[in-house]
Amino acid sequence: MTRAFDEFFMQMALREAEKAAADGEVPTGCVIVDAPPDEDSSPNEVRILGRAHNQTEGLQDATAHAEMLALSAAFAAKGNWRLQGARLYVTKEPCPMCAGAIVLARIGTVIWGVSDPKRGGGTTFNVFAHPGINHHPEVIEGVLEEPCKAVLQDFFRTRRAEKDAERKGGES
């Protein structure tokens, strides 16, 4: 697939991340598309199977990560839990839980914007390449990395400022 193809769907994932931030959730967005017909396919030739953003706070569910919610939507859209050949776009590298679900779903390619060096299911925990599993998706890192990083940094900068203001307000 072309870089432009991947960037098109990562832009959609970024819009989902912005929805999460607006809801006070860690801004991660995910979009899953069906297997493209061929390497030269354009974005309008593939079906979007699922899209979601983090909703752990809103749903009070530790598993309500963008990837998990998008996977559930994709399973329903396909009528099958096997998503062979599908491409999963996510703004931040999947955690180990999401990486495990991605492997179980047989996603063909995982594309993320920014890596997570502390809790990344791929880079830190090696889930996607672990020799003990029977499916190894292709991994593409760094698609629209700067805007993906910016949405996270802005969110946490704002959150820190709010907490600092609360602490200062309580010191009077």
Coordinates of N, CA, C and O in Angstrom, one line a residue, residues 13 20 36 99 119 125 128 144 160 171:
A13 N -8.2 8.0 12.0 CA -7.9 7.5 13.4 C -7.6 8.8 14.3 O -8.0 8.8 15.4
A20 N -11.9 11.4 21.6 CA -11.5 10.9 22.9 C -11.0 12.0 23.8 O -11.5 12.1 24.9
P36 N -7.5 -4.6 1.3 CA -7.6 -4.0 0.0 C -7.5 -5.0 -1.2 O -6.8 -6.0 -1.0
A99 N -2.8 -5.7 21.6 CA -1.9 -6.4 20.6 C -2.3 -7.9 20.6 O -2.4 -8.5 19.5
R119 N 4.8 0.9 27.4 CA 3.8 -0.1 27.4 C 3.4 -0.7 26.0 O 2.3 -1.2 25.9
F125 N 6.8 -5.3 24.5 CA 6.4 -6.6 24.9 C 6.5 -7.6 23.7 O 6.3 -8.8 23.9
F128 N 3.7 -8.9 18.7 CA 3.4 -9.2 17.3 C 4.5 -10.1 16.7 O 4.2 -10.8 15.7
L144 N 2.2 9.4 10.1 CA 1.7 10.7 10.7 C 2.1 10.8 12.2 O 1.3 11.2 13.1
R160 N -2.1 18.1 33.0 CA -1.2 18.5 34.1 C -1.5 19.9 34.5 O -1.5 20.2 35.7
E171 N -4.6 25.3 48.0 CA -3.5 25.7 49.0 C -3.9 27.0 49.7 O -3.2 27.4 50.6

